[in-house]
């Protein structure tokens, strides 16, 4: 699903608007802060529109909370009236904020293009470059007259870059900056690592750690960068394997179960958790269809003899 792409200023305005919604709910908000809010609203008509939209989004979150008996009936400790009002307000704000986060609100405010569970959209950028997002992924764009930067906020994306010698094309992750050298390549980032696979020409990878040395990755190669240690390895790969996810497949060779579960999770609207660390570290090889959750889990049950338990929208995997 393609969303209207926002400028950096628009994303900041949306974040400021959401922040003001929370701050204005403080019953003891100082007058200086209220005056600051009024000045912010008067600076630009778009600020008012963004604030109204943020109030509506968070209002919908609070409505959802009131419809949930567990959250609606949350007990609040009895205390003097003034303090009780503050505590009640804080509970409401925290609950609304938690649901706002659960509904991916912060990412929606930051991303220009994002995909939901099971969605793998292809988009054409303003420079003619093509991008396909894996499921549950998000990017933000920062294009200027001298450079083209795509921030991979979450997940994985495949890039086919339109040539422009005057404006380098780079993909930024938390730990790396990948610059195209006239090319097509794939970037995947997770909590533990960043993977870059090149299917045409080459890329230069710079690491965001002090004193690190950039590396060049050629066509038919893949780099794995471990975020915690900063260690990087480059190995041979092929386009069929590297881009199997575009066909809903995952081809792995001795990778941790946690990696496979993360890929299955992209296409599952509930939650998949691994019961213990030992199970998460078990390695698996083979090809599976991650778009078919039950089929993929059945593959793991057969290959690793693991067990799965379904509890509402949650699936637990354990040895």
mmCIF file of C-alpha atoms in Angstrom:
data_model
loop_
_atom_site.group_PDB
_atom_site.id
_atom_site.type_symbol
_atom_site.label_atom_id
_atom_site.label_comp_id
_atom_site.label_asym_id
_atom_site.label_seq_id
_atom_site.Cartn_x
_atom_site.Cartn_y
_atom_site.Cartn_z
ATOM 1 C CA UNK A 1 0.000 0.000 0.000
ATOM 2 C CA UNK A 2 1.568 3.287 -1.109
ATOM 3 C CA UNK A 3 1.124 6.336 1.057
ATOM 4 C CA UNK A 4 1.462 9.975 0.119
ATOM 5 C CA UNK A 5 5.121 10.806 0.578
ATOM 6 C CA UNK A 6 5.783 13.453 3.209
ATOM 7 C CA UNK A 7 8.566 16.003 3.368
ATOM 8 C CA UNK A 8 10.923 16.141 6.348
ATOM 9 C CA UNK A 9 9.108 19.288 7.581
ATOM 10 C CA UNK A 10 5.730 17.561 7.343
ATOM 11 C CA UNK A 11 6.982 14.572 9.334
ATOM 12 C CA UNK A 12 8.347 16.926 12.028
ATOM 13 C CA UNK A 13 5.034 18.822 12.114
ATOM 14 C CA UNK A 14 3.139 15.553 12.625
ATOM 15 C CA UNK A 15 5.438 14.517 15.468
ATOM 16 C CA UNK A 16 5.100 17.949 17.105
ATOM 17 C CA UNK A 17 1.312 17.772 16.783
ATOM 18 C CA UNK A 18 1.119 14.385 18.502
ATOM 19 C CA UNK A 19 3.419 15.680 21.252
ATOM 20 C CA UNK A 20 1.170 18.705 21.824
ATOM 21 C CA UNK A 21 -1.926 16.500 22.109
ATOM 22 C CA UNK A 22 -0.322 14.639 25.025
ATOM 23 C CA UNK A 23 1.089 17.788 26.677
ATOM 24 C CA UNK A 24 -2.248 19.623 26.483
ATOM 25 C CA UNK A 25 -3.937 16.840 28.442
ATOM 26 C CA UNK A 26 -1.902 17.656 31.528
ATOM 27 C CA UNK A 27 -4.374 19.301 33.963
ATOM 28 C CA UNK A 28 -1.482 21.228 35.540
ATOM 29 C CA UNK A 29 0.097 22.388 32.306
ATOM 30 C CA UNK A 30 1.866 25.717 32.989
ATOM 31 C CA UNK A 31 0.624 28.848 31.270
ATOM 32 C CA UNK A 32 4.005 29.344 29.602
ATOM 33 C CA UNK A 33 3.574 26.019 27.826
ATOM 34 C CA UNK A 34 0.019 26.907 26.789
ATOM 35 C CA UNK A 35 1.333 30.184 25.355
ATOM 36 C CA UNK A 36 4.037 28.255 23.491
ATOM 37 C CA UNK A 37 1.317 26.012 22.032
ATOM 38 C CA UNK A 38 -0.739 28.998 20.883
ATOM 39 C CA UNK A 39 2.314 30.479 19.146
ATOM 40 C CA UNK A 40 2.974 27.136 17.435
ATOM 41 C CA UNK A 41 -0.636 26.987 16.200
ATOM 42 C CA UNK A 42 -0.445 30.543 14.849
ATOM 43 C CA UNK A 43 2.850 30.000 13.010
ATOM 44 C CA UNK A 44 1.326 28.022 10.142
ATOM 45 C CA UNK A 45 -2.225 26.916 9.208
ATOM 46 C CA UNK A 46 -0.778 23.447 8.540
ATOM 47 C CA UNK A 47 0.107 23.178 12.244
ATOM 48 C CA UNK A 48 -3.581 23.515 13.100
ATOM 49 C CA UNK A 49 -4.548 20.851 10.556
ATOM 50 C CA UNK A 50 -1.877 18.462 11.853
ATOM 51 C CA UNK A 51 -2.981 19.013 15.460
ATOM 52 C CA UNK A 52 -6.623 18.314 14.570
ATOM 53 C CA UNK A 53 -5.630 15.109 12.790
ATOM 54 C CA UNK A 54 -3.478 13.978 15.742
ATOM 55 C CA UNK A 55 -6.339 14.601 18.175
ATOM 56 C CA UNK A 56 -8.623 12.516 15.977
ATOM 57 C CA UNK A 57 -6.161 9.604 15.784
ATOM 58 C CA UNK A 58 -5.566 9.575 19.535
ATOM 59 C CA UNK A 59 -9.271 10.035 20.157
ATOM 60 C CA UNK A 60 -9.946 6.895 18.138
ATOM 61 C CA UNK A 61 -7.334 5.103 20.250
ATOM 62 C CA UNK A 62 -9.098 6.160 23.470
ATOM 63 C CA UNK A 63 -12.432 5.011 22.025
ATOM 64 C CA UNK A 64 -10.895 1.610 21.354
ATOM 65 C CA UNK A 65 -9.614 1.508 24.927
ATOM 66 C CA UNK A 66 -13.054 2.292 26.349
ATOM 67 C CA UNK A 67 -14.463 -0.616 24.341
ATOM 68 C CA UNK A 68 -11.953 -2.975 26.010
ATOM 69 C CA UNK A 69 -13.256 -3.991 29.425
ATOM 70 C CA UNK A 70 -9.786 -4.843 30.711
ATOM 71 C CA UNK A 71 -8.457 -1.351 29.995
ATOM 72 C CA UNK A 72 -11.712 0.510 30.698
ATOM 73 C CA UNK A 73 -12.068 -1.000 34.178
ATOM 74 C CA UNK A 74 -8.403 -0.575 35.113
ATOM 75 C CA UNK A 75 -8.450 0.235 38.854
ATOM 76 C CA UNK A 76 -6.978 3.524 40.043
ATOM 77 C CA UNK A 77 -5.776 3.829 43.618
ATOM 78 C CA UNK A 78 -7.981 6.096 45.740
ATOM 79 C CA UNK A 79 -6.288 9.372 46.660
ATOM 80 C CA UNK A 80 -7.185 13.029 47.274
ATOM 81 C CA UNK A 81 -9.258 14.537 44.486
ATOM 82 C CA UNK A 82 -6.493 16.624 42.916
ATOM 83 C CA UNK A 83 -3.933 13.852 42.843
ATOM 84 C CA UNK A 84 -6.542 11.306 41.733
ATOM 85 C CA UNK A 85 -7.424 13.493 38.746
ATOM 86 C CA UNK A 86 -3.773 13.631 37.758
ATOM 87 C CA UNK A 87 -3.337 9.858 38.120
ATOM 88 C CA UNK A 88 -6.498 9.186 36.116
ATOM 89 C CA UNK A 89 -5.269 11.520 33.402
ATOM 90 C CA UNK A 90 -1.875 9.831 33.316
ATOM 91 C CA UNK A 91 -3.486 6.380 33.061
ATOM 92 C CA UNK A 92 -5.625 7.558 30.138
ATOM 93 C CA UNK A 93 -2.653 9.159 28.395
ATOM 94 C CA UNK A 94 -0.395 6.139 28.876
ATOM 95 C CA UNK A 95 -3.131 3.775 27.682
ATOM 96 C CA UNK A 96 -3.878 5.894 24.617
ATOM 97 C CA UNK A 97 -0.164 6.243 23.922
ATOM 98 C CA UNK A 98 0.399 2.500 24.222
ATOM 99 C CA UNK A 99 -2.383 1.794 21.751
ATOM 100 C CA UNK A 100 -1.082 4.544 19.471
ATOM 101 C CA UNK A 101 2.269 2.729 19.427
ATOM 102 C CA UNK A 102 0.605 -0.670 19.008
ATOM 103 C CA UNK A 103 -1.251 0.682 15.966
ATOM 104 C CA UNK A 104 2.115 1.727 14.488
ATOM 105 C CA UNK A 105 1.359 5.424 14.971
ATOM 106 C CA UNK A 106 4.999 6.594 15.385
ATOM 107 C CA UNK A 107 6.079 4.755 12.235
ATOM 108 C CA UNK A 108 3.156 6.173 10.261
ATOM 109 C CA UNK A 109 4.240 9.667 11.259
ATOM 110 C CA UNK A 110 7.854 9.046 10.164
ATOM 111 C CA UNK A 111 7.510 6.919 7.011
ATOM 112 C CA UNK A 112 6.812 8.066 3.463
ATOM 113 C CA UNK A 113 6.058 4.552 2.208
ATOM 114 C CA UNK A 114 5.234 1.548 4.365
ATOM 115 C CA UNK A 115 3.743 -1.904 4.011
ATOM 116 C CA UNK A 116 1.571 -3.920 6.344
ATOM 117 C CA UNK A 117 1.581 -7.631 7.118
ATOM 118 C CA UNK A 118 1.452 -9.581 3.884
ATOM 119 C CA UNK A 119 1.876 -6.504 1.648
ATOM 120 C CA UNK A 120 4.845 -6.163 -0.748
ATOM 121 C CA UNK A 121 4.222 -2.964 -2.726
ATOM 122 C CA UNK A 122 6.344 -1.683 -5.601
ATOM 123 C CA UNK A 123 6.697 2.092 -5.970
ATOM 124 C CA UNK A 124 8.403 4.455 -8.391
ATOM 125 C CA UNK A 125 10.290 7.317 -6.759
ATOM 126 C CA UNK A 126 10.384 10.862 -8.128
ATOM 127 C CA UNK A 127 13.760 10.229 -9.818
ATOM 128 C CA UNK A 128 12.478 7.135 -11.636
ATOM 129 C CA UNK A 129 14.117 4.617 -9.288
ATOM 130 C CA UNK A 130 12.013 1.579 -8.412
ATOM 131 C CA UNK A 131 11.597 0.177 -4.886
ATOM 132 C CA UNK A 132 9.805 -2.917 -3.674
ATOM 133 C CA UNK A 133 9.162 -3.209 0.060
ATOM 134 C CA UNK A 134 8.969 -6.529 1.841
ATOM 135 C CA UNK A 135 5.996 -7.006 4.152
ATOM 136 C CA UNK A 136 6.006 -4.990 7.410
ATOM 137 C CA UNK A 137 8.638 -2.561 6.106
ATOM 138 C CA UNK A 138 8.954 1.219 5.914
ATOM 139 C CA UNK A 139 11.116 3.857 4.233
ATOM 140 C CA UNK A 140 11.497 7.644 4.435
ATOM 141 C CA UNK A 141 12.819 9.774 1.571
ATOM 142 C CA UNK A 142 15.303 12.640 1.709
ATOM 143 C CA UNK A 143 15.923 13.830 -1.861
ATOM 144 C CA UNK A 144 17.705 17.126 -2.518
ATOM 145 C CA UNK A 145 19.391 18.745 -5.496
ATOM 146 C CA UNK A 146 22.700 17.071 -4.636
ATOM 147 C CA UNK A 147 21.814 13.665 -3.198
ATOM 148 C CA UNK A 148 19.143 10.986 -2.951
ATOM 149 C CA UNK A 149 18.863 9.251 0.419
ATOM 150 C CA UNK A 150 16.352 6.600 1.423
ATOM 151 C CA UNK A 151 16.169 5.743 5.110
ATOM 152 C CA UNK A 152 15.184 2.135 5.707
ATOM 153 C CA UNK A 153 13.220 2.560 8.916
ATOM 154 C CA UNK A 154 12.186 -1.064 9.196
ATOM 155 C CA UNK A 155 12.352 -4.331 7.317
ATOM 156 C CA UNK A 156 13.625 -4.942 3.816
ATOM 157 C CA UNK A 157 13.537 -3.364 0.359
ATOM 158 C CA UNK A 158 14.885 -4.007 -3.136
ATOM 159 C CA UNK A 159 16.167 -1.002 -5.102
ATOM 160 C CA UNK A 160 16.564 -0.533 -8.867
ATOM 161 C CA UNK A 161 18.341 2.796 -9.133
ATOM 162 C CA UNK A 162 17.830 5.328 -11.914
ATOM 163 C CA UNK A 163 21.252 6.696 -12.966
ATOM 164 C CA UNK A 164 22.092 10.294 -12.006
ATOM 165 C CA UNK A 165 25.798 11.063 -11.733
ATOM 166 C CA UNK A 166 25.138 14.402 -10.034
ATOM 167 C CA UNK A 167 23.008 12.911 -7.255
ATOM 168 C CA UNK A 168 24.333 9.765 -5.543
ATOM 169 C CA UNK A 169 21.684 7.287 -4.375
ATOM 170 C CA UNK A 170 22.145 5.901 -0.849
ATOM 171 C CA UNK A 171 20.170 3.735 1.549
ATOM 172 C CA UNK A 172 20.705 4.501 5.228
ATOM 173 C CA UNK A 173 20.111 2.000 8.031
ATOM 174 C CA UNK A 174 20.895 2.382 11.720
ATOM 175 C CA UNK A 175 24.414 1.028 11.243
ATOM 176 C CA UNK A 176 25.284 1.411 7.548
ATOM 177 C CA UNK A 177 25.108 3.714 4.539
ATOM 178 C CA UNK A 178 24.832 1.815 1.243
ATOM 179 C CA UNK A 179 25.631 3.874 -1.869
ATOM 180 C CA UNK A 180 24.725 2.588 -5.322
ATOM 181 C CA UNK A 181 27.377 2.432 -8.003
ATOM 182 C CA UNK A 182 24.848 2.226 -10.855
ATOM 183 C CA UNK A 183 22.982 -0.726 -9.559
ATOM 184 C CA UNK A 184 20.221 -2.984 -8.226
ATOM 185 C CA UNK A 185 20.526 -4.237 -4.674
ATOM 186 C CA UNK A 186 18.615 -5.475 -1.646
ATOM 187 C CA UNK A 187 18.888 -4.201 1.950
ATOM 188 C CA UNK A 188 17.445 -5.893 5.027
ATOM 189 C CA UNK A 189 17.835 -4.661 8.591
ATOM 190 C CA UNK A 190 16.760 -6.300 11.819
ATOM 191 C CA UNK A 191 17.467 -5.762 15.495
ATOM 192 C CA UNK A 192 20.627 -7.865 15.223
ATOM 193 C CA UNK A 193 22.083 -7.377 11.752
ATOM 194 C CA UNK A 194 22.061 -5.644 8.375
ATOM 195 C CA UNK A 195 22.223 -7.618 5.132
ATOM 196 C CA UNK A 196 23.057 -6.190 1.705
ATOM 197 C CA UNK A 197 22.830 -8.293 -1.476
ATOM 198 C CA UNK A 198 23.843 -6.946 -4.907
ATOM 199 C CA UNK A 199 22.184 -8.268 -8.065
ATOM 200 C CA UNK A 200 23.607 -5.735 -10.578
ATOM 201 C CA UNK A 201 26.947 -3.874 -10.632
ATOM 202 C CA UNK A 202 28.154 -2.939 -7.106
ATOM 203 C CA UNK A 203 27.632 -0.812 -3.997
ATOM 204 C CA UNK A 204 29.858 0.885 -1.436
ATOM 205 C CA UNK A 205 28.987 0.259 2.219
ATOM 206 C CA UNK A 206 30.094 2.683 4.925
ATOM 207 C CA UNK A 207 29.693 1.767 8.583
ATOM 208 C CA UNK A 208 28.478 4.268 11.159
ATOM 209 C CA UNK A 209 31.064 3.270 13.731
ATOM 210 C CA UNK A 210 34.134 5.428 14.251
ATOM 211 C CA UNK A 211 37.284 4.201 12.567
ATOM 212 C CA UNK A 212 35.579 1.614 10.330
ATOM 213 C CA UNK A 213 36.658 1.084 6.731
ATOM 214 C CA UNK A 214 34.148 1.151 3.842
ATOM 215 C CA UNK A 215 33.776 -1.993 1.739
ATOM 216 C CA UNK A 216 32.689 -2.625 -1.834
ATOM 217 C CA UNK A 217 30.177 -5.375 -2.572
ATOM 218 C CA UNK A 218 30.119 -6.690 -6.123
ATOM 219 C CA UNK A 219 27.339 -8.252 -8.157
ATOM 220 C CA UNK A 220 26.580 -11.740 -6.874
ATOM 221 C CA UNK A 221 27.789 -10.986 -3.347
ATOM 222 C CA UNK A 222 26.012 -10.533 -0.021
ATOM 223 C CA UNK A 223 27.268 -8.807 3.124
ATOM 224 C CA UNK A 224 26.158 -9.649 6.644
ATOM 225 C CA UNK A 225 26.939 -6.963 9.250
ATOM 226 C CA UNK A 226 26.373 -7.825 12.916
ATOM 227 C CA UNK A 227 25.172 -4.680 14.668
ATOM 228 C CA UNK A 228 26.387 -5.579 18.159
ATOM 229 C CA UNK A 229 29.963 -6.573 17.327
ATOM 230 C CA UNK A 230 30.441 -4.575 14.142
ATOM 231 C CA UNK A 231 31.751 -7.709 12.415
ATOM 232 C CA UNK A 232 31.041 -8.003 8.678
ATOM 233 C CA UNK A 233 31.368 -10.945 6.289
ATOM 234 C CA UNK A 234 30.942 -11.062 2.510
ATOM 235 C CA UNK A 235 29.984 -14.213 0.661
ATOM 236 C CA UNK A 236 28.720 -15.325 -2.742
ATOM 237 C CA UNK A 237 24.996 -15.342 -3.446
ATOM 238 C CA UNK A 238 22.681 -15.270 -6.456
ATOM 239 C CA UNK A 239 19.651 -13.224 -7.405
ATOM 240 C CA UNK A 240 17.274 -16.177 -7.134
ATOM 241 C CA UNK A 241 18.225 -16.768 -3.503
ATOM 242 C CA UNK A 242 18.660 -13.129 -2.479
ATOM 243 C CA UNK A 243 15.325 -12.051 -3.937
ATOM 244 C CA UNK A 244 13.271 -15.138 -3.087
ATOM 245 C CA UNK A 245 11.222 -12.996 -0.683
ATOM 246 C CA UNK A 246 9.729 -11.153 -3.678
ATOM 247 C CA UNK A 247 8.058 -14.456 -4.599
ATOM 248 C CA UNK A 248 6.935 -15.092 -1.023
ATOM 249 C CA UNK A 249 9.738 -17.609 -0.466
ATOM 250 C CA UNK A 250 12.624 -17.847 1.971
ATOM 251 C CA UNK A 251 15.739 -19.857 1.149
ATOM 252 C CA UNK A 252 18.108 -20.332 4.082
ATOM 253 C CA UNK A 253 21.258 -22.277 4.851
ATOM 254 C CA UNK A 254 22.109 -22.860 8.519
ATOM 255 C CA UNK A 255 20.482 -19.679 9.854
ATOM 256 C CA UNK A 256 19.028 -19.286 13.367
ATOM 257 C CA UNK A 257 15.371 -20.123 13.870
ATOM 258 C CA UNK A 258 14.867 -16.550 15.125
ATOM 259 C CA UNK A 259 15.714 -15.275 11.620
ATOM 260 C CA UNK A 260 13.140 -17.550 9.994
ATOM 261 C CA UNK A 261 10.441 -16.634 12.516
ATOM 262 C CA UNK A 262 11.082 -12.943 11.862
ATOM 263 C CA UNK A 263 10.434 -13.505 8.152
ATOM 264 C CA UNK A 264 7.257 -15.496 8.789
ATOM 265 C CA UNK A 265 6.115 -12.782 11.202
ATOM 266 C CA UNK A 266 6.149 -10.194 8.388
ATOM 267 C CA UNK A 267 3.166 -11.920 6.820
ATOM 268 C CA UNK A 268 1.271 -12.829 9.997
ATOM 269 C CA UNK A 269 -1.116 -10.347 11.575
ATOM 270 C CA UNK A 270 -0.817 -11.871 15.040
ATOM 271 C CA UNK A 271 2.381 -12.424 16.987
ATOM 272 C CA UNK A 272 4.875 -15.326 16.834
ATOM 273 C CA UNK A 273 7.205 -15.754 19.821
ATOM 274 C CA UNK A 274 9.936 -18.288 20.552
ATOM 275 C CA UNK A 275 9.679 -19.882 23.974
ATOM 276 C CA UNK A 276 13.366 -19.835 24.935
ATOM 277 C CA UNK A 277 16.776 -18.670 23.771
ATOM 278 C CA UNK A 278 18.075 -22.185 23.062
ATOM 279 C CA UNK A 279 15.235 -22.778 20.607
ATOM 280 C CA UNK A 280 15.817 -19.387 18.985
ATOM 281 C CA UNK A 281 19.471 -20.300 18.286
ATOM 282 C CA UNK A 282 18.705 -23.622 16.577
ATOM 283 C CA UNK A 283 19.713 -23.527 12.909
ATOM 284 C CA UNK A 284 17.592 -24.448 9.919
ATOM 285 C CA UNK A 285 18.121 -24.912 6.167
ATOM 286 C CA UNK A 286 15.694 -25.179 3.298
ATOM 287 C CA UNK A 287 13.114 -23.294 1.268
ATOM 288 C CA UNK A 288 9.700 -22.367 2.626
ATOM 289 C CA UNK A 289 6.788 -20.118 1.688
ATOM 290 C CA UNK A 290 6.658 -17.453 4.393
ATOM 291 C CA UNK A 291 3.364 -16.111 3.025
ATOM 292 C CA UNK A 292 1.723 -19.375 4.158
ATOM 293 C CA UNK A 293 2.046 -19.165 7.948
ATOM 294 C CA UNK A 294 0.709 -22.624 8.741
ATOM 295 C CA UNK A 295 2.728 -24.237 5.945
ATOM 296 C CA UNK A 296 5.906 -22.493 7.110
ATOM 297 C CA UNK A 297 5.359 -23.544 10.720
ATOM 298 C CA UNK A 298 4.671 -27.101 9.583
ATOM 299 C CA UNK A 299 8.039 -27.049 7.773
ATOM 300 C CA UNK A 300 9.726 -26.051 11.036
ATOM 301 C CA UNK A 301 7.837 -28.670 13.032
ATOM 302 C CA UNK A 302 9.106 -31.321 10.624
ATOM 303 C CA UNK A 303 12.663 -30.002 10.175
ATOM 304 C CA UNK A 304 13.431 -29.133 13.810
ATOM 305 C CA UNK A 305 10.822 -31.179 15.698
ATOM 306 C CA UNK A 306 9.627 -27.998 17.397
ATOM 307 C CA UNK A 307 6.136 -27.599 18.798
ATOM 308 C CA UNK A 308 3.744 -24.697 18.315
ATOM 309 C CA UNK A 309 0.871 -23.548 20.528
ATOM 310 C CA UNK A 310 -1.765 -21.018 19.498
ATOM 311 C CA UNK A 311 -3.149 -18.700 22.176
ATOM 312 C CA UNK A 312 -5.584 -16.306 20.541
ATOM 313 C CA UNK A 313 -3.557 -14.175 18.083
ATOM 314 C CA UNK A 314 -0.247 -15.430 19.544
ATOM 315 C CA UNK A 315 1.715 -18.470 18.362
ATOM 316 C CA UNK A 316 4.405 -19.846 20.681
ATOM 317 C CA UNK A 317 7.244 -21.928 19.201
ATOM 318 C CA UNK A 318 9.198 -24.174 21.571
ATOM 319 C CA UNK A 319 11.375 -27.283 21.527
#
